[in-house]
Amino acid sequence: MAAAQGSSVVSSSAKVDFLKLQNGSDIRGVAVGGVEGEPVNLTEPVTEAIASAFAAWLLNKKKADGWRRLRISVGHDSRISAHKLQDAVTLGITTAGHDVLQFGLASTPAMFNSTLTEDEINHLPVDGAIMITASHLPYNRNGLKFFTSAGGLNKADIKDILERASRIYEDSSHGSTQELEQASKGEVSNVDYMSIYASDLVKAVRKSAGNKEKPLEGLHIVVDAGNGAGGFFVVIPLLPYLHYLFLSNAPFLVLELMLFLDQDKVLKPLGAITTGSQFLEPDGMFPNHIPNPEDKTAMKAITQAVADNKADLGIIFDTDVDRSAAVDSSGRELNRNRLIALMSAIVLEEVFVRLVLCSICLSVAHLFYDKGGKHHRFKRGYKNVIDEAIRLNTIGEESHLAMETSGHGALKENHWLDDGAYLMVKLLNKLAAARILNPNVGSKVLTDLVEGLEEASVTVEIRLKIDQNHADLKGGSFRDYGEAVLKHLENSISKDEHLCKAPKNYEGVRVSGYGGWFLLRLSLHDPVLPLNIEAPSKDDAIKLGLAVLTAVSEFPALDITALNKFLQQ
């Protein structure tokens, strides 16, 4: 280990509202300037204070007897602000007297796993982990996710950490960091943890195939990493990216990418053919498409790659690999409700399961009721559905799968971690096991599992923005205004014989009618009312949209332009 550099927790006296950086159970902010109207608020001093606060929170959580050094792992995705924030996080932790394991380019699921992995040589497991990522958000954003061996932190934990960070930041501006300054500095070590994590995924697939060394031999699988951190899933030849490496002004980035790129990680060791895989090189400007399995352009890209290469299966990840989707050999997308249905079918073959799904999911579980499954609908947000699944287990209602249509999915067998790579391993397990019986079987074995799934022909999300400067708010908050909109919509629906409000609702107003449904809810942090509509036809979707329009038109601060555009198409 080498001693950490730096001596101060923070070095700024600017006033910062730390709580505005909270995004549910994550921290998100603007880390790079240059975008009009988006001033930088996730600065290095701010990030340093947050890291120091996490260390203090973690020490308290561990209830250690007296002062002891913690080990905290730090990883990041491909964002252009990753290294400066990694340095700030490292400085905040080591200045507080704790040790850092730098993983470099990593996935969010791998960071959580580092709190569980037993590996004395690499100083594992760690006490806590920090992932520097903002998922699929634009290049100028970044953020932090935190983990302990118990899983990801919840909203209350994040609020606690941000409040601690605010005090640390404020104290530093008044020279009140003497205790930290006198503490012995922590140390930093570099660990190639992604190789350890990938090796575990390979072992999982081999085990499902009866310990066959290359259970995917002959299968052609293409991967689209969206220039994020998911390239580890497939071998990446180093040569094509030498220009990217040596045009970089940062020698440490060159070394990191050389270690990351020139390795066979998951698919090739299992025998798969991976030619045609694309956008594997890390590039924080995301030049090819948004790394998001929900994005139509992204899904079109992986579908085209499957067709061009006559592949058996396509896999696509988001930036930090906690979400994923697939495409079968015929070009059928396995994302959103189809992925939920597919994962449900796979898990139901293994164990009785209660499915905890987000509020906008179709009741895909009805397709599997005859196999012993049960659907439990809950409010949106991957952490919400995961926490609900955990809660159900504690009261004796066995639950094994928690998913939402965004591509987040968590399994009880995987410590309730939303892990896009692990979801794809479950698909590969199914393929590998099937090929033992029939070496020629392809991805049809997956799509056969969801045969009969009734899907809406129209699926749309429309965002209705609240103008916070509009006089109709009368000086109140956008949240109060949004709640008033929802209450009015609820009253209007009760008078319409064609519509029926859901008997049990977890967020917003969910209504069925005309063979479909809609959900209007208030965003957790933004002045926006997202409207989701699913219907068997465009005419039915328009009828549902008109019901919403009639109610919300009475609120002039609500921008209904997008809804009108949908209705007029």
Coordinates of C-alpha atoms in Angstrom, one line a residue:
M1 CA 0.0 0.0 0.0
A2 CA 1.1 3.5 -0.7
A3 CA 0.3 6.5 1.6
A4 CA -2.5 8.7 0.4
Q5 CA -1.8 12.2 -0.8
G6 CA -3.5 15.3 0.4
S7 CA -4.1 16.8 3.8
S8 CA -7.5 18.5 3.9
V9 CA -11.0 17.2 3.9
V10 CA -12.3 20.1 1.8
S11 CA -10.9 23.4 0.7
S12 CA -13.9 25.7 -0.2
S13 CA -16.0 28.1 1.7
A14 CA -18.8 28.4 -0.8
K15 CA -22.3 27.7 0.6
V16 CA -23.7 24.4 -0.6
D17 CA -27.2 22.9 -0.1
F18 CA -26.1 19.3 0.3
L19 CA -29.6 17.9 0.6
K20 CA -30.4 19.0 -3.0
L21 CA -27.9 16.4 -4.1
Q22 CA -30.1 13.6 -2.8
N23 CA -31.9 11.5 -5.5
G24 CA -33.8 8.9 -3.5
S25 CA -31.2 6.4 -2.3
D26 CA -28.4 7.9 -4.5
I27 CA -26.6 11.1 -4.8
R28 CA -26.7 12.9 -8.1
G29 CA -25.3 16.3 -9.3
V30 CA -23.7 18.2 -12.1
A31 CA -19.9 17.5 -12.1
V32 CA -18.9 19.1 -15.4
G33 CA -19.6 22.6 -16.6
G34 CA -20.6 23.8 -20.0
V35 CA -24.3 23.0 -20.1
E36 CA -26.4 26.2 -19.9
G37 CA -28.6 26.3 -16.8
E38 CA -26.8 23.5 -15.1
P39 CA -24.2 24.9 -12.7
V40 CA -21.7 22.5 -11.2
N41 CA -22.7 21.5 -7.7
L42 CA -20.9 18.1 -7.3
T43 CA -17.5 19.7 -7.0
E44 CA -14.4 18.0 -5.7
P45 CA -14.6 19.6 -2.2
V46 CA -18.2 18.7 -1.9
T47 CA -17.5 15.1 -3.0
E48 CA -14.6 14.9 -0.5
A49 CA -16.9 16.0 2.3
I50 CA -19.5 13.4 1.3
A51 CA -16.9 10.6 1.3
S52 CA -15.6 11.7 4.7
A53 CA -19.2 11.7 5.9
F54 CA -19.8 8.2 4.6
A55 CA -16.7 7.0 6.5
A56 CA -18.0 8.5 9.7
W57 CA -21.5 7.1 9.1
L58 CA -20.0 3.7 8.4
L59 CA -17.9 3.7 11.5
N60 CA -20.9 4.5 13.6
K61 CA -22.9 1.8 11.8
K62 CA -20.2 -0.8 12.5
K63 CA -20.4 0.2 16.2
A64 CA -16.7 -0.3 16.5
D65 CA -15.2 -0.2 19.9
G66 CA -13.1 3.0 19.8
W67 CA -11.4 4.2 16.6
R68 CA -10.5 1.7 14.0
R69 CA -9.5 1.9 10.4
L70 CA -12.1 0.9 7.9
R71 CA -11.5 -0.5 4.4
I72 CA -13.7 1.1 1.7
S73 CA -13.7 0.2 -2.0
V74 CA -14.1 2.9 -4.6
G75 CA -15.0 2.3 -8.3
H76 CA -16.4 4.4 -11.2
D77 CA -18.0 4.1 -14.6
S78 CA -16.8 5.7 -17.8
R79 CA -17.9 9.3 -17.1
I80 CA -15.4 12.0 -17.9
S81 CA -15.5 13.3 -14.4
A82 CA -14.8 9.9 -12.9
H83 CA -11.2 10.3 -12.0
K84 CA -11.4 13.7 -10.4
L85 CA -14.2 12.5 -8.2
Q86 CA -12.4 9.2 -7.4
D87 CA -9.5 11.3 -6.2
A88 CA -11.8 13.5 -4.1
V89 CA -13.5 10.4 -2.6
T90 CA -10.2 8.8 -1.9
L91 CA -8.9 12.0 -0.2
G92 CA -12.0 12.3 1.9
I93 CA -11.7 8.8 3.2
T94 CA -7.9 8.6 3.7
T95 CA -7.8 12.0 5.4
A96 CA -10.4 10.7 7.9
G97 CA -7.9 7.9 8.7
H98 CA -9.4 5.0 6.7
D99 CA -8.0 2.8 3.9
V100 CA -9.2 2.8 0.2
L101 CA -9.2 0.0 -2.3
Q102 CA -9.4 1.6 -5.8
F103 CA -11.1 -0.6 -8.3
G104 CA -11.0 1.9 -11.2
L105 CA -13.5 1.2 -14.0
A106 CA -16.1 -1.0 -12.4
S107 CA -19.8 -1.9 -12.3
T108 CA -22.2 -1.0 -9.5
P109 CA -23.1 -4.6 -8.7
A110 CA -19.4 -5.4 -8.4
M111 CA -19.0 -2.7 -5.8
F112 CA -21.6 -4.2 -3.6
N113 CA -20.1 -7.7 -4.1
S114 CA -16.8 -6.4 -2.8
T115 CA -18.4 -6.1 0.7
L116 CA -19.1 -9.9 0.5
T117 CA -16.1 -11.4 -1.3
E118 CA -13.7 -13.3 0.9
D119 CA -10.2 -12.7 -0.4
E120 CA -7.5 -12.0 2.1
I121 CA -4.8 -11.3 -0.5
N122 CA -6.8 -8.4 -1.9
H123 CA -8.0 -7.1 1.5
L124 CA -11.5 -8.3 0.9
P125 CA -14.2 -8.0 2.1
V126 CA -14.4 -4.3 2.5
D127 CA -16.5 -2.6 5.2
G128 CA -18.2 -0.4 2.7
A129 CA -18.2 0.6 -1.0
I130 CA -18.7 3.7 -3.1
M131 CA -19.6 3.6 -6.8
I132 CA -19.2 6.9 -8.7
T133 CA -21.9 6.9 -11.4
A134 CA -25.0 8.7 -12.6
S135 CA -26.4 5.7 -14.6
H136 CA -27.6 6.8 -18.1
L137 CA -27.7 10.6 -17.4
P138 CA -25.9 13.0 -19.7
Y139 CA -22.1 13.3 -19.7
N140 CA -22.0 16.4 -17.4
R141 CA -23.7 14.5 -14.5
N142 CA -22.3 12.2 -11.9
G143 CA -23.1 10.8 -8.5
L144 CA -22.4 8.4 -5.7
K145 CA -24.0 5.1 -4.6
F146 CA -23.1 3.5 -1.3
F147 CA -23.1 -0.1 -0.1
T148 CA -22.4 -2.2 3.0
S149 CA -22.7 -6.0 3.2
A150 CA -26.4 -5.4 4.0
G151 CA -27.0 -3.9 0.6
G152 CA -27.5 -0.4 -0.8
L153 CA -28.3 2.5 1.6
N154 CA -31.8 3.8 1.9
K155 CA -33.1 7.4 1.7
A156 CA -32.8 8.0 5.4
D157 CA -29.1 6.9 5.3
I158 CA -28.3 9.2 2.4
K159 CA -30.0 12.2 4.2
D160 CA -27.9 11.4 7.3
I161 CA -24.7 11.3 5.2
L162 CA -25.5 14.5 3.4
E163 CA -26.2 16.3 6.7
R164 CA -22.9 15.1 8.1
A165 CA -21.1 16.2 4.9
S166 CA -22.7 19.7 5.2
R167 CA -21.2 20.0 8.7
I168 CA -17.8 18.8 7.6
Y169 CA -17.8 21.2 4.7
E170 CA -18.9 24.1 6.9
D171 CA -16.4 23.3 9.6
S172 CA -13.6 23.2 7.0
S173 CA -14.3 26.7 5.9
H174 CA -13.8 27.8 9.5
G175 CA -10.7 25.8 10.1
S176 CA -12.4 23.4 12.4
T177 CA -10.9 20.1 11.0
Q178 CA -8.1 19.8 13.6
E179 CA -9.2 16.4 14.7
L180 CA -9.1 15.0 11.2
E181 CA -5.9 16.7 10.4
Q182 CA -4.2 15.1 13.3
A183 CA -5.5 11.6 12.5
S184 CA -3.2 9.2 10.8
K185 CA -3.8 9.1 7.1
G186 CA -5.3 6.0 5.5
E187 CA -3.6 4.1 2.7
V188 CA -4.6 3.4 -0.9
S189 CA -4.2 0.1 -2.8
N190 CA -5.3 -0.8 -6.4
V191 CA -7.2 -4.0 -6.9
D192 CA -8.4 -5.6 -10.2
Y193 CA -11.7 -6.6 -8.6
M194 CA -13.6 -6.8 -11.9
S195 CA -11.6 -9.9 -12.8
I196 CA -12.7 -11.5 -9.5
Y197 CA -16.3 -10.5 -10.0
A198 CA -16.3 -11.7 -13.6
S199 CA -14.8 -15.0 -12.6
D200 CA -17.7 -15.6 -10.2
L201 CA -20.2 -15.0 -13.0
V202 CA -18.4 -17.6 -15.1
K203 CA -18.5 -20.1 -12.3
A204 CA -22.2 -19.5 -11.9
V205 CA -22.9 -20.4 -15.5
R206 CA -20.6 -23.4 -15.5
K207 CA -22.3 -24.7 -12.3
S208 CA -25.8 -24.5 -13.9
A209 CA -24.5 -26.5 -16.8
G210 CA -23.2 -29.4 -14.7
N211 CA -19.7 -27.9 -14.4
K212 CA -19.1 -28.0 -18.1
E213 CA -16.1 -25.9 -19.0
K214 CA -17.6 -24.1 -22.1
P215 CA -21.3 -24.5 -21.8
L216 CA -22.0 -21.7 -24.4
E217 CA -19.7 -23.1 -27.0
G218 CA -21.0 -22.4 -30.5
L219 CA -23.5 -19.7 -29.4
H220 CA -23.0 -16.3 -31.0
I221 CA -23.7 -13.6 -28.5
V222 CA -23.2 -9.9 -29.1
V223 CA -22.9 -7.3 -26.4
D224 CA -23.6 -3.6 -26.5
A225 CA -22.0 -1.8 -23.5
G226 CA -23.0 1.7 -24.6
N227 CA -19.4 2.9 -23.9
G228 CA -20.1 2.3 -20.2
A229 CA -18.5 -0.2 -17.8
G230 CA -20.2 -3.3 -19.3
G231 CA -17.4 -4.2 -21.7
F232 CA -15.9 -6.6 -19.2
F233 CA -18.7 -9.1 -20.2
V234 CA -17.0 -9.8 -23.5
V235 CA -13.4 -10.0 -24.7
I236 CA -12.2 -6.6 -26.0
P237 CA -9.3 -6.6 -28.3
L238 CA -6.8 -4.0 -27.2
L239 CA -5.5 -3.0 -30.7
P240 CA -8.5 -1.1 -32.1
Y241 CA -8.5 1.2 -29.1
L242 CA -4.8 2.1 -29.0
H243 CA -5.7 5.5 -30.5
Y244 CA -8.1 6.1 -27.7
L245 CA -5.6 5.2 -25.0
F246 CA -2.7 7.2 -26.3
L247 CA -4.6 10.3 -27.2
S248 CA -5.5 10.5 -23.5
N249 CA -3.6 13.1 -21.5
A250 CA -3.8 10.9 -18.3
P251 CA -1.2 8.1 -18.0
F252 CA -3.1 6.4 -15.2
L253 CA -6.2 6.2 -17.6
V254 CA -4.0 4.6 -20.2
L255 CA -2.8 2.0 -17.8
E256 CA -6.3 1.4 -16.4
L257 CA -7.8 0.9 -19.8
M258 CA -5.1 -1.4 -20.9
L259 CA -5.7 -3.6 -17.9
F260 CA -9.5 -3.4 -18.5
L261 CA -9.6 -4.0 -22.2
D262 CA -7.1 -6.7 -22.8
Q263 CA -8.8 -9.4 -20.9
D264 CA -11.3 -12.2 -21.5
K265 CA -13.9 -11.7 -18.8
V266 CA -17.1 -13.7 -19.1
L267 CA -18.5 -14.9 -22.5
K268 CA -15.3 -16.1 -24.2
P269 CA -14.2 -18.3 -21.3
L270 CA -17.6 -19.9 -21.5
G271 CA -17.1 -20.7 -25.2
A272 CA -19.3 -18.0 -26.8
I273 CA -18.6 -16.3 -30.1
T274 CA -18.7 -12.5 -29.5
T275 CA -17.8 -11.0 -32.9
G276 CA -19.9 -8.0 -33.7
S277 CA -20.1 -6.8 -30.1
Q278 CA -20.1 -3.0 -30.0
F279 CA -19.4 0.2 -28.1
L280 CA -17.3 -1.7 -25.6
E281 CA -14.6 0.9 -25.1
P282 CA -15.3 3.3 -22.2
D283 CA -16.2 6.8 -23.4
G284 CA -17.9 9.2 -21.0
M285 CA -19.3 11.3 -23.8
F286 CA -21.4 8.3 -24.9
P287 CA -21.0 9.1 -28.6
N288 CA -23.1 6.2 -30.0
H289 CA -26.3 6.2 -28.0
I290 CA -27.7 6.7 -24.5
P291 CA -26.6 3.7 -22.5
N292 CA -30.1 2.8 -21.4
P293 CA -32.1 -0.4 -22.0
E294 CA -35.3 1.6 -22.0
D295 CA -34.1 3.9 -24.8
K296 CA -35.5 3.1 -28.3
T297 CA -32.3 4.1 -30.1
A298 CA -30.2 1.9 -27.8
M299 CA -32.5 -1.1 -28.3
K300 CA -32.5 -0.5 -32.1
A301 CA -28.7 -0.6 -32.0
I302 CA -28.4 -4.0 -30.3
T303 CA -31.2 -5.4 -32.4
Q304 CA -29.4 -4.3 -35.6
A305 CA -26.2 -5.9 -34.3
V306 CA -28.0 -9.2 -33.7
A307 CA -29.3 -9.1 -37.3
D308 CA -26.1 -8.0 -38.9
N309 CA -24.1 -10.8 -37.2
K310 CA -26.8 -13.4 -37.4
A311 CA -26.3 -13.8 -33.6
D312 CA -28.2 -16.1 -31.3
L313 CA -28.6 -13.5 -28.6
G314 CA -27.9 -9.8 -28.0
I315 CA -27.2 -8.3 -24.6
I316 CA -27.2 -4.6 -23.7
F317 CA -26.2 -2.8 -20.4
D318 CA -26.6 0.6 -19.0
T319 CA -23.6 2.7 -18.0
D320 CA -22.9 1.1 -14.6
V321 CA -24.4 -2.4 -15.4
D322 CA -27.1 -2.5 -12.8
R323 CA -29.7 -2.6 -15.6
S324 CA -29.8 -4.8 -18.8
A325 CA -31.9 -6.2 -21.6
A326 CA -31.6 -8.8 -24.3
V327 CA -32.7 -9.4 -27.9
D328 CA -33.4 -12.9 -29.3
S329 CA -32.2 -14.3 -32.7
S330 CA -35.4 -13.1 -34.4
G331 CA -34.9 -9.5 -33.2
R332 CA -37.5 -9.7 -30.5
E333 CA -36.7 -7.4 -27.6
L334 CA -36.5 -8.9 -24.2
N335 CA -36.8 -5.8 -22.0
R336 CA -39.4 -4.0 -19.9
N337 CA -42.5 -6.3 -19.3
R338 CA -41.0 -9.1 -21.5
L339 CA -37.8 -9.2 -19.4
I340 CA -39.9 -9.3 -16.2
A341 CA -42.0 -12.1 -17.6
L342 CA -38.9 -14.0 -18.7
M343 CA -37.2 -13.7 -15.3
S344 CA -40.4 -14.7 -13.6
A345 CA -40.6 -17.8 -15.7
I346 CA -37.0 -18.8 -15.1
V347 CA -37.2 -18.3 -11.3
L348 CA -40.6 -20.1 -11.1
E349 CA -38.9 -23.2 -12.6
E350 CA -36.6 -23.1 -9.5
V351 CA -38.8 -22.2 -6.6
F352 CA -42.3 -20.9 -5.7
V353 CA -42.0 -17.1 -5.9
R354 CA -43.9 -13.9 -5.1
L355 CA -43.1 -11.3 -7.8
V356 CA -42.8 -7.7 -6.5
L357 CA -43.2 -5.4 -9.5
C358 CA -43.3 -1.7 -9.9
S359 CA -46.5 0.3 -10.2
I360 CA -46.5 0.6 -14.0
C361 CA -45.7 -3.0 -14.8
L362 CA -48.4 -5.0 -16.5
S363 CA -49.7 -7.9 -14.5
V364 CA -47.3 -10.2 -16.3
A365 CA -47.5 -12.6 -13.4
H366 CA -51.0 -13.7 -14.4
L367 CA -49.2 -15.6 -17.2
F368 CA -47.5 -17.7 -14.6
Y369 CA -50.2 -18.2 -11.9
D370 CA -50.6 -21.8 -12.9
K371 CA -46.9 -22.4 -12.1
G372 CA -47.4 -21.2 -8.5
G373 CA -46.4 -17.6 -8.8
K374 CA -48.1 -14.6 -7.3
H375 CA -47.9 -10.9 -8.3
H376 CA -47.5 -8.2 -5.8
R377 CA -47.6 -4.7 -7.3
F378 CA -45.8 -1.9 -5.6
K379 CA -44.7 1.7 -6.2
R380 CA -42.0 2.6 -8.7
G381 CA -38.3 2.9 -7.8
Y382 CA -36.0 -0.1 -7.8
K383 CA -35.1 0.4 -4.2
N384 CA -38.8 0.5 -3.3
V385 CA -39.6 -2.8 -4.9
I386 CA -36.5 -4.5 -3.5
D387 CA -37.3 -3.2 0.0
E388 CA -40.9 -4.5 -0.3
A389 CA -39.7 -7.9 -1.4
I390 CA -37.4 -8.0 1.6
R391 CA -40.2 -6.9 3.9
L392 CA -42.5 -9.6 2.6
N393 CA -39.9 -12.3 3.4
T394 CA -39.6 -11.0 6.9
I395 CA -43.4 -11.6 7.5
G396 CA -43.3 -15.1 6.0
E397 CA -44.5 -14.3 2.5
E398 CA -41.7 -15.9 0.4
S399 CA -40.5 -13.6 -2.3
H400 CA -37.6 -14.3 -4.7
L401 CA -37.8 -11.6 -7.4
A402 CA -38.2 -7.8 -7.5
M403 CA -38.3 -6.0 -10.8
E404 CA -39.4 -2.8 -12.5
T405 CA -39.7 -2.1 -16.2
S406 CA -36.6 0.1 -16.3
G407 CA -34.4 -3.0 -16.3
H408 CA -33.6 -3.1 -12.6
G409 CA -34.1 -6.5 -11.3
A410 CA -33.0 -8.2 -8.0
L411 CA -33.1 -11.8 -6.8
K412 CA -33.1 -13.1 -3.3
E413 CA -30.3 -15.6 -4.3
N414 CA -28.1 -12.7 -5.2
H415 CA -28.5 -10.7 -1.9
W416 CA -31.3 -8.6 -3.4
L417 CA -28.8 -6.7 -5.5
D418 CA -30.1 -5.0 -8.7
D419 CA -27.5 -6.5 -11.0
G420 CA -27.9 -6.3 -14.8
A421 CA -25.0 -8.7 -15.3
Y422 CA -26.5 -11.3 -13.0
L423 CA -29.9 -11.1 -14.8
M424 CA -28.1 -11.9 -18.0
V425 CA -26.3 -14.7 -16.3
K426 CA -29.7 -16.2 -15.4
L427 CA -30.6 -16.1 -19.1
L428 CA -27.3 -17.7 -20.0
N429 CA -27.8 -20.4 -17.3
K430 CA -31.1 -21.3 -19.0
L431 CA -29.4 -21.5 -22.4
A432 CA -26.5 -23.5 -21.0
A433 CA -28.7 -26.0 -19.3
A434 CA -30.9 -26.4 -22.4
R435 CA -27.9 -27.0 -24.6
I436 CA -26.9 -30.1 -22.5
L437 CA -30.1 -31.7 -23.8
N438 CA -29.9 -30.2 -27.3
P439 CA -26.6 -28.7 -28.4
N440 CA -28.3 -26.9 -31.2
V441 CA -30.8 -25.0 -29.1
G442 CA -30.7 -21.2 -29.4
S443 CA -32.5 -18.2 -27.8
K444 CA -35.9 -19.6 -28.8
V445 CA -35.7 -21.5 -25.5
L446 CA -36.0 -18.1 -23.8
T447 CA -38.8 -16.6 -25.9
D448 CA -40.8 -19.8 -25.6
L449 CA -41.0 -19.1 -21.8
V450 CA -43.0 -15.9 -22.4
E451 CA -45.2 -17.3 -25.2
G452 CA -48.7 -16.1 -24.6
L453 CA -47.8 -12.9 -22.8
E454 CA -50.5 -10.3 -23.6
E455 CA -48.8 -7.0 -24.4
A456 CA -50.3 -3.6 -24.9
S457 CA -49.9 -2.3 -28.5
V458 CA -49.5 1.2 -27.1
T459 CA -47.1 2.0 -24.3
V460 CA -46.2 5.6 -23.6
E461 CA -44.8 7.9 -20.9
I462 CA -45.7 11.6 -21.1
R463 CA -44.0 14.1 -18.7
L464 CA -46.2 17.0 -17.6
K465 CA -44.0 19.8 -16.2
I466 CA -45.0 22.2 -13.5
D467 CA -44.0 25.8 -14.0
Q468 CA -42.7 26.8 -10.5
N469 CA -42.8 30.4 -11.4
H470 CA -46.5 30.5 -12.5
A471 CA -48.8 32.7 -10.5
D472 CA -51.2 29.8 -10.1
L473 CA -48.9 28.2 -7.5
K474 CA -49.6 31.3 -5.3
G475 CA -46.1 31.0 -3.8
G476 CA -46.6 27.4 -2.8
S477 CA -44.4 24.4 -3.6
F478 CA -44.6 22.3 -6.8
R479 CA -45.3 19.3 -4.6
D480 CA -48.4 20.9 -3.1
Y481 CA -49.5 21.9 -6.6
G482 CA -48.9 18.4 -8.0
E483 CA -50.8 16.8 -5.1
A484 CA -53.8 19.1 -5.9
V485 CA -53.7 18.0 -9.5
L486 CA -53.8 14.3 -8.5
K487 CA -56.7 14.9 -6.0
H488 CA -58.7 16.7 -8.7
L489 CA -58.0 13.9 -11.2
E490 CA -59.1 11.3 -8.6
N491 CA -62.4 13.1 -8.0
S492 CA -63.0 13.4 -11.8
I493 CA -62.5 9.7 -12.4
S494 CA -65.0 8.8 -9.7
K495 CA -67.7 10.4 -11.9
D496 CA -66.8 8.5 -15.1
E497 CA -68.5 5.1 -15.5
H498 CA -65.9 3.9 -18.1
L499 CA -63.0 4.3 -15.6
C500 CA -62.1 2.5 -12.4
K501 CA -59.5 3.6 -9.9
A502 CA -57.2 0.8 -8.6
P503 CA -58.6 -0.5 -5.3
K504 CA -55.0 -0.5 -3.8
N505 CA -52.6 2.2 -5.0
Y506 CA -49.1 2.9 -3.9
E507 CA -48.4 6.2 -5.7
G508 CA -50.3 8.7 -7.7
V509 CA -53.6 7.8 -9.4
R510 CA -53.8 4.5 -11.3
V511 CA -57.0 3.9 -13.3
S512 CA -58.1 1.1 -15.6
G513 CA -60.5 1.4 -18.5
Y514 CA -61.0 0.9 -22.2
G515 CA -59.0 -2.3 -22.0
G516 CA -55.9 -0.5 -20.6
W517 CA -54.8 1.7 -17.8
F518 CA -53.0 5.0 -16.9
L519 CA -51.0 6.1 -14.0
L520 CA -50.4 9.8 -13.1
R521 CA -47.9 10.4 -10.3
L522 CA -45.7 13.1 -8.9
S523 CA -41.9 12.8 -9.4
L524 CA -40.0 12.4 -6.2
H525 CA -37.7 15.4 -6.7
D526 CA -38.6 17.2 -10.0
P527 CA -41.6 19.5 -10.8
V528 CA -43.0 16.8 -13.1
L529 CA -46.1 14.6 -13.3
P530 CA -45.2 11.6 -15.4
L531 CA -48.2 10.0 -17.1
N532 CA -47.9 6.3 -18.2
I533 CA -50.5 4.9 -20.5
E534 CA -50.9 1.3 -21.8
A535 CA -53.7 0.3 -24.0
P536 CA -54.7 -2.4 -26.6
S537 CA -55.1 0.3 -29.4
K538 CA -54.3 3.9 -30.2
D539 CA -58.0 4.8 -29.9
D540 CA -58.2 3.3 -26.4
A541 CA -55.0 5.1 -25.4
I542 CA -56.4 8.4 -26.7
K543 CA -59.6 7.9 -24.6
L544 CA -57.5 7.4 -21.5
G545 CA -55.4 10.4 -22.4
L546 CA -58.5 12.6 -22.9
A547 CA -59.8 11.6 -19.5
V548 CA -56.5 12.9 -17.9
L549 CA -56.5 16.0 -20.1
T550 CA -60.1 17.0 -19.1
A551 CA -59.1 17.0 -15.4
V552 CA -55.6 18.6 -15.6
S553 CA -56.6 21.4 -18.0
E554 CA -57.9 23.3 -15.0
F555 CA -54.3 23.8 -13.8
P556 CA -52.6 26.5 -15.9
A557 CA -49.2 26.0 -14.3
L558 CA -49.1 22.5 -15.8
D559 CA -47.5 22.2 -19.2
I560 CA -49.8 19.8 -21.2
T561 CA -48.0 20.3 -24.5
A562 CA -46.7 16.8 -24.6
L563 CA -50.1 15.3 -23.8
N564 CA -51.8 17.4 -26.5
K565 CA -49.1 16.3 -29.0
F566 CA -49.8 12.6 -28.2
L567 CA -53.6 13.0 -28.6
Q568 CA -53.2 14.8 -31.9
Q569 CA -50.9 12.2 -33.5

